JSON list of C-alpha atoms and ligand atoms in Angstrom, two decimals:
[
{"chain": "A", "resi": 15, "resn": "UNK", "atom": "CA", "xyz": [46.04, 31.02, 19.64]},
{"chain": "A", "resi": 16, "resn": "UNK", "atom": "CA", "xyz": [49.19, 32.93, 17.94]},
{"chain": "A", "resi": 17, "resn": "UNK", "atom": "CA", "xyz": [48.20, 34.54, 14.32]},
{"chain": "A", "resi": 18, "resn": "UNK", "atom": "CA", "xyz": [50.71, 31.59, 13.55]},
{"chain": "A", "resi": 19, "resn": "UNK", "atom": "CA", "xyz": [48.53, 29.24, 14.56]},
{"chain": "A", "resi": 20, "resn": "UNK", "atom": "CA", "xyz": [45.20, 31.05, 13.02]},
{"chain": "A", "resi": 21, "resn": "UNK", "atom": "CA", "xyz": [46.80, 30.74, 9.75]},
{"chain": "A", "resi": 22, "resn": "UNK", "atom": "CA", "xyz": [47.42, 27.39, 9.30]},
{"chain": "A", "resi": 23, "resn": "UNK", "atom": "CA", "xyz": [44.51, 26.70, 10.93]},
{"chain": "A", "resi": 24, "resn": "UNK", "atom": "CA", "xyz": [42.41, 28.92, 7.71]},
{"chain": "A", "resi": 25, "resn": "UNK", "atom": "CA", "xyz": [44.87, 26.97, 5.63]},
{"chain": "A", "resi": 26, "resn": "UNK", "atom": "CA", "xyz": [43.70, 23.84, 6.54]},
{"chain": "A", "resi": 27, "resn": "UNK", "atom": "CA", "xyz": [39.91, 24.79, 6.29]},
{"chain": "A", "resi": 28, "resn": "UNK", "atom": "CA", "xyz": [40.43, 26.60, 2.53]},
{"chain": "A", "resi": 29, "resn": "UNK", "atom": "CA", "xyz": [42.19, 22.50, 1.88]},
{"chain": "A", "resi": 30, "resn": "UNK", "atom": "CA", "xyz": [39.00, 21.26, 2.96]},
{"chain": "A", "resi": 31, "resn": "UNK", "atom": "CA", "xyz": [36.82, 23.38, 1.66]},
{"chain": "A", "resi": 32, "resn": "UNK", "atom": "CA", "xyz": [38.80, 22.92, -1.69]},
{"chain": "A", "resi": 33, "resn": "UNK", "atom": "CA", "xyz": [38.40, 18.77, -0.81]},
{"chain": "A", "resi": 34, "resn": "UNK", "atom": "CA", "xyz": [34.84, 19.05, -0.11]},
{"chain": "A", "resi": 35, "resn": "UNK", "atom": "CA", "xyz": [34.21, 21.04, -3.51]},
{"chain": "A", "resi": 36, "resn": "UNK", "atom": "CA", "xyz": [35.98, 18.58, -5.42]},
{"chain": "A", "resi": 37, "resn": "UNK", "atom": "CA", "xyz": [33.80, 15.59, -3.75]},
{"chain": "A", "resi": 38, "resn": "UNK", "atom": "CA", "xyz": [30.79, 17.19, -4.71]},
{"chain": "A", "resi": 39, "resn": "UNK", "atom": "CA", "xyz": [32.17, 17.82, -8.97]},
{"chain": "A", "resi": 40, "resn": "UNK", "atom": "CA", "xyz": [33.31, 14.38, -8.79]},
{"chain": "A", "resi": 41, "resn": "UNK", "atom": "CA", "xyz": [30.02, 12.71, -7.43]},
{"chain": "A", "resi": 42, "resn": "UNK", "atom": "CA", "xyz": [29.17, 9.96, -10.19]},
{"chain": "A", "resi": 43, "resn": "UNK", "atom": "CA", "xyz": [25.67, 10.84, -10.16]},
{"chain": "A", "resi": 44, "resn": "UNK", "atom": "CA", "xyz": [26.07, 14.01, -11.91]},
{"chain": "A", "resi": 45, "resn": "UNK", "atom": "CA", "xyz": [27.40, 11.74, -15.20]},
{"chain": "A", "resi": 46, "resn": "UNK", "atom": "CA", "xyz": [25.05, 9.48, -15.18]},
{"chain": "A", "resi": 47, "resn": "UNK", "atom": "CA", "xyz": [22.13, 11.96, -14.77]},
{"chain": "A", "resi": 48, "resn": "UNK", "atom": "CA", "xyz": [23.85, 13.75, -17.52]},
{"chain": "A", "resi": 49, "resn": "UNK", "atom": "CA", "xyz": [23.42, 11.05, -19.75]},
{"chain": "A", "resi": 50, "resn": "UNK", "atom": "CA", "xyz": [20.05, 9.92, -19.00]},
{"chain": "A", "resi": 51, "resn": "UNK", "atom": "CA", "xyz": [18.99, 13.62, -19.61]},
{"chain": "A", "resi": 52, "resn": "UNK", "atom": "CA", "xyz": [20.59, 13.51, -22.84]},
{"chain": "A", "resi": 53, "resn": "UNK", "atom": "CA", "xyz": [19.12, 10.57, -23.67]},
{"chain": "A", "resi": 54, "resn": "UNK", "atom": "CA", "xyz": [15.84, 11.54, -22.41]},
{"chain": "A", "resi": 55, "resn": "UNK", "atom": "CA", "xyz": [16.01, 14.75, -24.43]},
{"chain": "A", "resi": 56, "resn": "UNK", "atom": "CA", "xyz": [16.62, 12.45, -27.47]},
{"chain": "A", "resi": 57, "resn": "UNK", "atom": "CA", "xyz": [13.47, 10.06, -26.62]},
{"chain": "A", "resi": 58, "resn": "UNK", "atom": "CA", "xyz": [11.39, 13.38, -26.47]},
{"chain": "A", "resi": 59, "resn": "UNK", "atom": "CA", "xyz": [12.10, 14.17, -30.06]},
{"chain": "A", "resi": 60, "resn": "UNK", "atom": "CA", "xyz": [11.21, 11.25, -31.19]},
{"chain": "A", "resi": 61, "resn": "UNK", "atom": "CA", "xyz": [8.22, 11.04, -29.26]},
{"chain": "A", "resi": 62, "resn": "UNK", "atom": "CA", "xyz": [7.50, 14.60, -30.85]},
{"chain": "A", "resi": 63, "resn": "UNK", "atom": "CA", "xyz": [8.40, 12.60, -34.42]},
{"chain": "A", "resi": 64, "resn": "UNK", "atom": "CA", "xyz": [5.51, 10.05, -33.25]},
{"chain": "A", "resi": 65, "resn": "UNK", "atom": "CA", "xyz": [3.26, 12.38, -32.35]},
{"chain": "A", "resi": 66, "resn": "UNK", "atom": "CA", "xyz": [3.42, 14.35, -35.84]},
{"chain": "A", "resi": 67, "resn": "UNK", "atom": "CA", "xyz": [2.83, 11.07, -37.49]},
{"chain": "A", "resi": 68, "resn": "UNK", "atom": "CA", "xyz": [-0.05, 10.32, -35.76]},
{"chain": "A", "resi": 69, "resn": "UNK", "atom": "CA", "xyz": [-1.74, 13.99, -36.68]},
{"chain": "A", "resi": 70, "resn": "UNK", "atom": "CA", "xyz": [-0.87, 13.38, -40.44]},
{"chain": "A", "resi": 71, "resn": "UNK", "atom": "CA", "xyz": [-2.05, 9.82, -40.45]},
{"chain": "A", "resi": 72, "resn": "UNK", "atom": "CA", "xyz": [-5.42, 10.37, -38.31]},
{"chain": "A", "resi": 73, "resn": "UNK", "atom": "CA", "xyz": [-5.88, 13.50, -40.84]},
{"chain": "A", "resi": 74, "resn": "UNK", "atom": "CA", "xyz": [-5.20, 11.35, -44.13]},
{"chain": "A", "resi": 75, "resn": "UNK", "atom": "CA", "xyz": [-7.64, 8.71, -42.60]},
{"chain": "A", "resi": 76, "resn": "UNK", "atom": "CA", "xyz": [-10.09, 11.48, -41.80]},
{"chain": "A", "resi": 77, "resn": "UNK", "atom": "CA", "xyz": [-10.25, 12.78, -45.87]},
{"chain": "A", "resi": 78, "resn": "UNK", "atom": "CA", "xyz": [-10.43, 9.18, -46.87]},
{"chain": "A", "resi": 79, "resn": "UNK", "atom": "CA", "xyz": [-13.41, 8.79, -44.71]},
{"chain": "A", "resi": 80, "resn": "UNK", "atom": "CA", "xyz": [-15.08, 12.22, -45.82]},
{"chain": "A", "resi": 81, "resn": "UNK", "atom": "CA", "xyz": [-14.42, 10.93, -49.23]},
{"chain": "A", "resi": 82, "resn": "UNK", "atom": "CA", "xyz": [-15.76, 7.73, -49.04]},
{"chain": "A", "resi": 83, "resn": "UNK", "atom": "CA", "xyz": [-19.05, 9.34, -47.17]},
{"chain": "A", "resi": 84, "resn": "UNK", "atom": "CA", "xyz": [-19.38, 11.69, -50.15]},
{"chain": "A", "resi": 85, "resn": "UNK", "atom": "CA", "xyz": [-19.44, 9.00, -52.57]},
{"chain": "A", "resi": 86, "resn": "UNK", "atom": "CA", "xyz": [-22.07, 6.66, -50.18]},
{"chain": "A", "resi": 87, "resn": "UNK", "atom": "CA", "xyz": [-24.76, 9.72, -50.39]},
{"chain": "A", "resi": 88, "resn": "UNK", "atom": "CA", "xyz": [-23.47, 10.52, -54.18]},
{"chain": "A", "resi": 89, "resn": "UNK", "atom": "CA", "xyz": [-24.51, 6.71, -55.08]},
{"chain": "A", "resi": 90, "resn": "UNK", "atom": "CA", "xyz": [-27.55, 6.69, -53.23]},
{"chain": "A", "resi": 91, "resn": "UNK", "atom": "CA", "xyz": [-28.63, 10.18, -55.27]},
{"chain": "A", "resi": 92, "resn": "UNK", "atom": "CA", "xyz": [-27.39, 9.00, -58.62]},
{"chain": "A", "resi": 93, "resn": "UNK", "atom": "CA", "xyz": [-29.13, 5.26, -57.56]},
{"chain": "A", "resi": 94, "resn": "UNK", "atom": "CA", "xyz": [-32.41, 7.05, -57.20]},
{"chain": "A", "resi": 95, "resn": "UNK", "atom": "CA", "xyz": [-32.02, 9.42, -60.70]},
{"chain": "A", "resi": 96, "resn": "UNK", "atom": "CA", "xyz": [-31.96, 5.85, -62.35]},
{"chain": "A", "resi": 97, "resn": "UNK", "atom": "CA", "xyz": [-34.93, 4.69, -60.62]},
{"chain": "A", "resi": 98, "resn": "UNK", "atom": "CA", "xyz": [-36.81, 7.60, -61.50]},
{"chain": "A", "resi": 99, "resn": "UNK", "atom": "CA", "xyz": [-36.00, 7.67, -65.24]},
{"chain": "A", "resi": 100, "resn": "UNK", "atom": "CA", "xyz": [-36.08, 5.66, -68.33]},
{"chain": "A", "resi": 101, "resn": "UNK", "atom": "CA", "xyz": [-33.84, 7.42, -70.81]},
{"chain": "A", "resi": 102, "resn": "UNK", "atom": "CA", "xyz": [-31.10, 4.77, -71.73]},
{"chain": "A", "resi": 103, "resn": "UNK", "atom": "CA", "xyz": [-28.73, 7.48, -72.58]},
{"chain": "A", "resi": 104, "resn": "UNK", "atom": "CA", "xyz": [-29.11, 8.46, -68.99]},
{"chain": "A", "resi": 105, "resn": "UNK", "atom": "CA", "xyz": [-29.46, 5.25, -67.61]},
{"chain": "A", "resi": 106, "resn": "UNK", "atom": "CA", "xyz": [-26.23, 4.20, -69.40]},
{"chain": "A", "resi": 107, "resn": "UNK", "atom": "CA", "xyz": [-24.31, 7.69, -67.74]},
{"chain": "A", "resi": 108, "resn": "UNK", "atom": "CA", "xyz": [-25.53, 7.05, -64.96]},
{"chain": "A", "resi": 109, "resn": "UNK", "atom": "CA", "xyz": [-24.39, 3.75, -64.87]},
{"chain": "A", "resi": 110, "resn": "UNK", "atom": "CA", "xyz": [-21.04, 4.82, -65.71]},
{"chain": "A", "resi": 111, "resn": "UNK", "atom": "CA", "xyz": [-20.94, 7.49, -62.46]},
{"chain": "A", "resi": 112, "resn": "UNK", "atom": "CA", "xyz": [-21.48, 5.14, -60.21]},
{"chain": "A", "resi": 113, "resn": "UNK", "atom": "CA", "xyz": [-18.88, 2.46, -61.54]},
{"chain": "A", "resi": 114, "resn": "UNK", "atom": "CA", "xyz": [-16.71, 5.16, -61.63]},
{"chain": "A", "resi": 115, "resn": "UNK", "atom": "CA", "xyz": [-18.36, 6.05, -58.07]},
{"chain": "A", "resi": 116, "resn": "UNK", "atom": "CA", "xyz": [-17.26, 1.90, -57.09]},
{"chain": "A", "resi": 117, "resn": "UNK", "atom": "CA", "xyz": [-13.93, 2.11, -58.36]},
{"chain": "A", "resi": 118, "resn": "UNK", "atom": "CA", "xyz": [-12.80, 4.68, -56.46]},
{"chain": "A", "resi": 119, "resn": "UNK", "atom": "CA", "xyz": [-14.60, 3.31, -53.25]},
{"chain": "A", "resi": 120, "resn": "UNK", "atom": "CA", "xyz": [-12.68, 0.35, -53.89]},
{"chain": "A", "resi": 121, "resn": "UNK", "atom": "CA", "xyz": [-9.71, 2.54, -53.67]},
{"chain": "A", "resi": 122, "resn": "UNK", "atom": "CA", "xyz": [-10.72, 4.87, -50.69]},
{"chain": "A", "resi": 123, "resn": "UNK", "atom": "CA", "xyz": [-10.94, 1.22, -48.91]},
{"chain": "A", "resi": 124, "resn": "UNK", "atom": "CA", "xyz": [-7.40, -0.31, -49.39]},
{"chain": "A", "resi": 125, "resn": "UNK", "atom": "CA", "xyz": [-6.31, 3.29, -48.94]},
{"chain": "A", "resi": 126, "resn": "UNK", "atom": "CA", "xyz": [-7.73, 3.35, -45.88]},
{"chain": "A", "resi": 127, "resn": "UNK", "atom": "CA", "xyz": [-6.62, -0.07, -44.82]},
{"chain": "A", "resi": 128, "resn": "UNK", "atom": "CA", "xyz": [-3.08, 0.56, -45.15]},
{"chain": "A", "resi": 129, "resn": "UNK", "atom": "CA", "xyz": [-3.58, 4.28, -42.74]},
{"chain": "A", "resi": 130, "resn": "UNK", "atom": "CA", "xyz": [-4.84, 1.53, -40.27]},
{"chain": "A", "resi": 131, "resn": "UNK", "atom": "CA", "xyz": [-1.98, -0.49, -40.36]},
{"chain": "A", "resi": 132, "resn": "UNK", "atom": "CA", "xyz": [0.17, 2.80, -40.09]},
{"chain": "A", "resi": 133, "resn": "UNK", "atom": "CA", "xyz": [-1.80, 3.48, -37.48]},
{"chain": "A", "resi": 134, "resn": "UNK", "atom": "CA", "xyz": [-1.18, 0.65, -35.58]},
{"chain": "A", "resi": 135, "resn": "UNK", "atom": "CA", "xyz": [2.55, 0.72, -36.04]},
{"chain": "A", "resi": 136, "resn": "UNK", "atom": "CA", "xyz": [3.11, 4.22, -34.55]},
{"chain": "A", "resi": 137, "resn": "UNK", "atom": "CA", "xyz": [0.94, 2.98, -31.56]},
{"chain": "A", "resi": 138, "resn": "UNK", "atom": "CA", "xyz": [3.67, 0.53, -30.89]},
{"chain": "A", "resi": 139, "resn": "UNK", "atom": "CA", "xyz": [6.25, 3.20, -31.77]},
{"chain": "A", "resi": 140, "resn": "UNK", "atom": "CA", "xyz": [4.60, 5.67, -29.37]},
{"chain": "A", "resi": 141, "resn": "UNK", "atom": "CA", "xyz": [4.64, 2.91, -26.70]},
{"chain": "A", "resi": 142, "resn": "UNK", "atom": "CA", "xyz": [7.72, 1.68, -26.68]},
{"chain": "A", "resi": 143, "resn": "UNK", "atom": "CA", "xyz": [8.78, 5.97, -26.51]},
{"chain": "A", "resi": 144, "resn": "UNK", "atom": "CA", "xyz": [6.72, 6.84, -23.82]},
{"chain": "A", "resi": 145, "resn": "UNK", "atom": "CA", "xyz": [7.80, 3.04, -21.83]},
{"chain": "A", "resi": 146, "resn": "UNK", "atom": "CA", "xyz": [11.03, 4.54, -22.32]},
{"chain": "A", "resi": 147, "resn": "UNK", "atom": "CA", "xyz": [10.09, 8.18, -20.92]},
{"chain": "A", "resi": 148, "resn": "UNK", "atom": "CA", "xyz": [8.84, 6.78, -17.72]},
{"chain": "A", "resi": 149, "resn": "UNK", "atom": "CA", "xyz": [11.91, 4.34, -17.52]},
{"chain": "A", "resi": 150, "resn": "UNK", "atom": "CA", "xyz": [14.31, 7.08, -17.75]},
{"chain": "A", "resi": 151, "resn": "UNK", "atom": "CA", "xyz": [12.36, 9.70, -15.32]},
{"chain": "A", "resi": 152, "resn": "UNK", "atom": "CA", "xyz": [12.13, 6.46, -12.71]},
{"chain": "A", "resi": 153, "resn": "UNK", "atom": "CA", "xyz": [15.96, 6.08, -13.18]},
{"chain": "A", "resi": 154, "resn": "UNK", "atom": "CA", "xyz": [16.31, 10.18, -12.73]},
{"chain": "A", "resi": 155, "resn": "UNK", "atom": "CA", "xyz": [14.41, 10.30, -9.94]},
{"chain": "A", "resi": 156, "resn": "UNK", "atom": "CA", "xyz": [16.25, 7.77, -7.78]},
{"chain": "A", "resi": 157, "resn": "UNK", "atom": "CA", "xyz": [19.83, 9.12, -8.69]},
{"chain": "A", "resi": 158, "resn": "UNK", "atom": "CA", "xyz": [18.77, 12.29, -8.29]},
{"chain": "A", "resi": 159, "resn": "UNK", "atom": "CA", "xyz": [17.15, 11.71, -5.14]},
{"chain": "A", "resi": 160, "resn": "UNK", "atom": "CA", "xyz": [20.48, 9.73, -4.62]},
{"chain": "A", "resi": 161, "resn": "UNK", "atom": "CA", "xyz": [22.79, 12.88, -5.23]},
{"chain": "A", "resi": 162, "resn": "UNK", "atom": "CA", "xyz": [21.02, 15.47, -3.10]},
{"chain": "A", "resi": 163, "resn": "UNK", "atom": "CA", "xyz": [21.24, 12.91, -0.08]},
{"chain": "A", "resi": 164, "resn": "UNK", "atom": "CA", "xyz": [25.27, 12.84, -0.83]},
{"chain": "A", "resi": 165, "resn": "UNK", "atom": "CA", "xyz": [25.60, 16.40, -1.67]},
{"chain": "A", "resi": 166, "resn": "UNK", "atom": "CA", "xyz": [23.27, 17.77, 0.95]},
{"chain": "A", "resi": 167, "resn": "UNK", "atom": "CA", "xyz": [26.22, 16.15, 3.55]},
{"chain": "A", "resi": 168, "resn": "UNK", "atom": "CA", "xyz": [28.90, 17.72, 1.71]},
{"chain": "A", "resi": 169, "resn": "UNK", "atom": "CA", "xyz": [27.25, 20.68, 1.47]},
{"chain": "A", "resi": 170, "resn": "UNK", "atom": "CA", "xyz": [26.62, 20.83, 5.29]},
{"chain": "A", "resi": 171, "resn": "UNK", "atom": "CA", "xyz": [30.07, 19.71, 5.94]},
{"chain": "A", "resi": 172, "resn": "UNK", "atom": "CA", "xyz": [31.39, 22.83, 3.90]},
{"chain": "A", "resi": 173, "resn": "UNK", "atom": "CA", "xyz": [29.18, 25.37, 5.66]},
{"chain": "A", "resi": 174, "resn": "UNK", "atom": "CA", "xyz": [30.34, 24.11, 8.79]},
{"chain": "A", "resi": 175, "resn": "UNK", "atom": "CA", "xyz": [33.68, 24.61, 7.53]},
{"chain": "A", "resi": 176, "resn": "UNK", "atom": "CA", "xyz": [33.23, 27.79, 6.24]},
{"chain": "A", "resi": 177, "resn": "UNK", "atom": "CA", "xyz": [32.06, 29.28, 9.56]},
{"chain": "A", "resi": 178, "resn": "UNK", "atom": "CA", "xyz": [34.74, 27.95, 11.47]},
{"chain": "A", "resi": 179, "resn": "UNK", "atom": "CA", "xyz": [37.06, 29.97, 8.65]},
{"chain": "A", "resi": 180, "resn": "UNK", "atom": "CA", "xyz": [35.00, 32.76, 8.87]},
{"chain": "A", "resi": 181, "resn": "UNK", "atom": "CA", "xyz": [35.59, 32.77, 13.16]},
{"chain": "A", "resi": 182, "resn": "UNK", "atom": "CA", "xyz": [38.95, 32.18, 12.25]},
{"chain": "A", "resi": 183, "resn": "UNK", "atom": "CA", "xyz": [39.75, 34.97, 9.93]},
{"chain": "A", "resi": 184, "resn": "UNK", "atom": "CA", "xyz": [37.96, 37.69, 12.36]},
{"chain": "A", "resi": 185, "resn": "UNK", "atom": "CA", "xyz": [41.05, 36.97, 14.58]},
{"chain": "A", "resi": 186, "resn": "UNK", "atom": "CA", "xyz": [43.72, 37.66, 12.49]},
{"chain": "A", "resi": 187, "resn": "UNK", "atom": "CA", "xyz": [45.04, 40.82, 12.10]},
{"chain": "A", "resi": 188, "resn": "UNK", "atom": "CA", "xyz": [43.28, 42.44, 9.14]},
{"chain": "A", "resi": 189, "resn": "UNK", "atom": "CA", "xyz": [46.83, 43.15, 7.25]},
{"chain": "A", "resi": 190, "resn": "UNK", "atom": "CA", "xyz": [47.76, 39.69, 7.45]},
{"chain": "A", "resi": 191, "resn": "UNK", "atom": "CA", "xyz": [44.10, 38.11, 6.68]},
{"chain": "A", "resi": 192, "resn": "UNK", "atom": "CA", "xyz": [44.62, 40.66, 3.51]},
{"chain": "A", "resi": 193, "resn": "UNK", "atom": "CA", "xyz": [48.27, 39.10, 2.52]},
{"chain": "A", "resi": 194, "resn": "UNK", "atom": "CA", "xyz": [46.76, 35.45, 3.20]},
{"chain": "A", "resi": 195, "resn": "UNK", "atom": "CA", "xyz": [44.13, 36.12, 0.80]},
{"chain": "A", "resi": 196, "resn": "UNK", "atom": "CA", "xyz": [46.15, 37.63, -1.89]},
{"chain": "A", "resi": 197, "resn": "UNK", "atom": "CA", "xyz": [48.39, 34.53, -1.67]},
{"chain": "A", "resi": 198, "resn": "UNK", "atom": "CA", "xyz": [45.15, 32.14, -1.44]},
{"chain": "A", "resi": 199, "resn": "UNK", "atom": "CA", "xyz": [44.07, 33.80, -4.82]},
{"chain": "A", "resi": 200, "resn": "UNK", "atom": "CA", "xyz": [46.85, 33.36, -6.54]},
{"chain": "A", "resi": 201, "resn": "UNK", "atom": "CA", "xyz": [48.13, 30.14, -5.55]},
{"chain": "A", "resi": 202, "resn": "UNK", "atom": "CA", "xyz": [44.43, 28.59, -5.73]},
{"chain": "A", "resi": 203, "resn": "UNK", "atom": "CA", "xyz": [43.01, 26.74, -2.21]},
{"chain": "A", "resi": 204, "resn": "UNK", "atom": "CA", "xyz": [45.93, 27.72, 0.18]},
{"chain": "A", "resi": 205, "resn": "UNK", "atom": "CA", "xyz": [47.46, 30.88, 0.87]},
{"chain": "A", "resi": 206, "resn": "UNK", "atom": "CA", "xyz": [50.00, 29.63, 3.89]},
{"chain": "A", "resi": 207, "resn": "UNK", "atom": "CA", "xyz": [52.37, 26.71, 4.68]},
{"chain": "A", "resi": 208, "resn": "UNK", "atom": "CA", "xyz": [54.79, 25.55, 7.05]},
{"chain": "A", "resi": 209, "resn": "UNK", "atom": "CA", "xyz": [58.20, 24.38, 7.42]},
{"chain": "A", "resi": 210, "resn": "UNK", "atom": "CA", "xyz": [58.31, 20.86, 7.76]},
{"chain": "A", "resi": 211, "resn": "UNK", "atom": "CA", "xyz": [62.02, 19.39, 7.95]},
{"chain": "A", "resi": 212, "resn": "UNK", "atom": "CA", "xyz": [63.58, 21.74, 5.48]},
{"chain": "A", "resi": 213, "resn": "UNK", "atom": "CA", "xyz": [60.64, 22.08, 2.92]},
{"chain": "A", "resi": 214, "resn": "UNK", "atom": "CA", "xyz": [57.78, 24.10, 2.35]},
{"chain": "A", "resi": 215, "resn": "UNK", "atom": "CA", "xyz": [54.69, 22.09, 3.35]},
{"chain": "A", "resi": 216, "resn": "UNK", "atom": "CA", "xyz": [52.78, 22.95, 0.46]},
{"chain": "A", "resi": 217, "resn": "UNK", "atom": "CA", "xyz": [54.78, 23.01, -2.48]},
{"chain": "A", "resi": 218, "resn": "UNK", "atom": "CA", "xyz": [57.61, 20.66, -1.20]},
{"chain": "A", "resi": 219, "resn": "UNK", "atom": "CA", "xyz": [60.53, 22.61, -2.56]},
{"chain": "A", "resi": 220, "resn": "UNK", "atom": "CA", "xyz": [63.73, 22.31, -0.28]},
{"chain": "A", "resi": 221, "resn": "UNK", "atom": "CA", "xyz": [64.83, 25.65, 1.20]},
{"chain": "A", "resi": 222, "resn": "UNK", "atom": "CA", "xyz": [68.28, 25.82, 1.52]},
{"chain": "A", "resi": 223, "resn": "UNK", "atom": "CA", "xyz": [69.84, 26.32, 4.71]},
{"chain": "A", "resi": 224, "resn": "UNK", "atom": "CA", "xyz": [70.64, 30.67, 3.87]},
{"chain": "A", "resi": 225, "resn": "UNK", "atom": "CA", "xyz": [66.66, 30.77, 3.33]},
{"chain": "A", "resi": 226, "resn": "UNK", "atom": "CA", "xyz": [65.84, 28.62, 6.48]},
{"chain": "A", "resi": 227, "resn": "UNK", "atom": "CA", "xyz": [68.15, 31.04, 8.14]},
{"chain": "A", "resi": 228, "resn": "UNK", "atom": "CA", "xyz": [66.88, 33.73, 7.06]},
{"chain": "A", "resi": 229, "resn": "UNK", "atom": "CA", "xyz": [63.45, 32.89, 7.45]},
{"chain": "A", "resi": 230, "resn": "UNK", "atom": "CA", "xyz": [64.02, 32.14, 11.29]},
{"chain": "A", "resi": 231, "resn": "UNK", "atom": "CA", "xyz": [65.58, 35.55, 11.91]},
{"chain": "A", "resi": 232, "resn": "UNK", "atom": "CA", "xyz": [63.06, 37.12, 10.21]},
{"chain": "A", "resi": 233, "resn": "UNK", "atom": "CA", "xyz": [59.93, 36.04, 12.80]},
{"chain": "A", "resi": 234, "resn": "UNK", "atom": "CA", "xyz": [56.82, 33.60, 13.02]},
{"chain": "A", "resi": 235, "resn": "UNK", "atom": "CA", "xyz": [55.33, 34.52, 9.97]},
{"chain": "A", "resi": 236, "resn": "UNK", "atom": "CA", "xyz": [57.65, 34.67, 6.70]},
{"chain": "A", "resi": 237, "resn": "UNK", "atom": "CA", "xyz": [57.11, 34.00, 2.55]},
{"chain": "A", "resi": 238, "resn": "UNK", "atom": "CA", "xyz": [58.05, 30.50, 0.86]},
{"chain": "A", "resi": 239, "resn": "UNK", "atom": "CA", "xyz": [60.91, 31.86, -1.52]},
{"chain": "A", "resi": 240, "resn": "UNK", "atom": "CA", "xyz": [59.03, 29.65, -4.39]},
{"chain": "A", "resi": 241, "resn": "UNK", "atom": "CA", "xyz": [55.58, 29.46, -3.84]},
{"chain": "A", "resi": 242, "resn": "UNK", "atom": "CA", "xyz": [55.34, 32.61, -2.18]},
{"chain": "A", "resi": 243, "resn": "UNK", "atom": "CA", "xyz": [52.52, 31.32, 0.32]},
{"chain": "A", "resi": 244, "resn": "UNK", "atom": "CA", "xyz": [53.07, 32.44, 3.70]},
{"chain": "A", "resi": 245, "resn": "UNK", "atom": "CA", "xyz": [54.92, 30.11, 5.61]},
{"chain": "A", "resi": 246, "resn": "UNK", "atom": "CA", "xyz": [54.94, 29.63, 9.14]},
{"chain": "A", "resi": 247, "resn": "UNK", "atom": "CA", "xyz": [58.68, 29.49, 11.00]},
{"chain": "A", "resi": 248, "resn": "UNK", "atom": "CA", "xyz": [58.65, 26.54, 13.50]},
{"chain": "A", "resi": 249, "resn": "UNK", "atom": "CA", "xyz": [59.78, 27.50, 16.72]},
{"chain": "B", "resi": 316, "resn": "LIG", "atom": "ZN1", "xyz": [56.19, 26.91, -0.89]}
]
């Protein structure tokens, strides 16, 4: 093959190499799993909220049941200083206590009551988070599953690609491999074109007919006067 012919050929694998890298940004799975990880992030805060509620409400149940405890075995020790005496002074204070002991009881009860219905609530709140943990993980798995089946052919498809470029780049002359890259950097993907009718094949623009001379007297290999690829004189 002539180094004309090499060229265009590594021209034509940097397009598709530039193709197949733009297939794989552009696969719609890589959105969507965007957004279900954002929104998964956002489910695992408030599962974290939950799960902070749930401490300080089993805690404020917990004191309320210490509490009321304390006051069972206070009443049953004040009960039996009554029994034993018969003071009425005492009696009477005694009395007192454990009204006071009642009152409070009575308290510690609805108190406790209402944790119970909080309690309940953030059992349904916790639910419905962690129904819509799994749900989102399901949903990750299968796209993601999904997008490493697409990619993983891309992916193949470009190393394939990049081998052949590789073969093809050992057989150019190492100046010109060095001026194809340096226009390949610069211009982004390709680094060489051809003439096709009177235009560059890459960026389009008409040469006149002084360049197309020129560029015909000057060999196979020449420079596009405006993108300044290297451009390939038709025979
Ligand atoms: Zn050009």
């Amino acid at each position: 093959m002539s180094d004309a012919n090499t060229l265009l050929e590594i021209t034509a694998a940097d397009y598709a190499l530039l193709k197949l890298k733009k297939r794989l940004d552009n696969l719609p799975q890589r959105a969507r799993l965007l957004e279900i990880r954002t929104k998964r992030a956002e489910v695992d805060t408030h599962a974290a909220q939950v799960a902070q509620m749930r401490t300080s409400c089993d805690q404020a149940l917990k004191l309320l049941q210490d509490e009321e405890a304390m006051l069972r075995e206070r009443t049953h020790e004040v009960q039996a200083q009554i029994d034993k005496t018969n003071n009425y002074k005492e009696v009477t204070a005694l009395t007192n206590e454990l009204e006071s002991f009642s009152r409070r009881m009575e308290k510690i009860e609805f108190d406790e009551l209402r944790q119970m219905e909080r309690s309940d609530k953030i059992s349904q709140v916790a639910e419905q988070a962690s129904a819509a943990l799994a749900r989102l993980t399901a949903q990750d798995e299968k796209l993601l599953a999904s997008y490493q089946a697409q990619a993983g052919t891309i992916q193949k498809e470009a190393a394939l690609t990049q081998r052949l470029r590789e073969k093809l780049a050992a057989d150019l002359p190492p100046d010109l491999l060095k001026r194809y890259e340096k226009a390949r950097a610069s211009k982004g993907g390709q680094g060489a074109a051809h003439i096709e009718g009177n235009h560059c094949s890459v960026c389009s623009v008409e040469l006149t007919e002084g360049q197309l001379g020129k560029l015909r007297n000057g060999g196979e290999i020449g420079e596009c006067p405006h993108c300044h690829r290297l451009l390939v004189v038709d025979a």
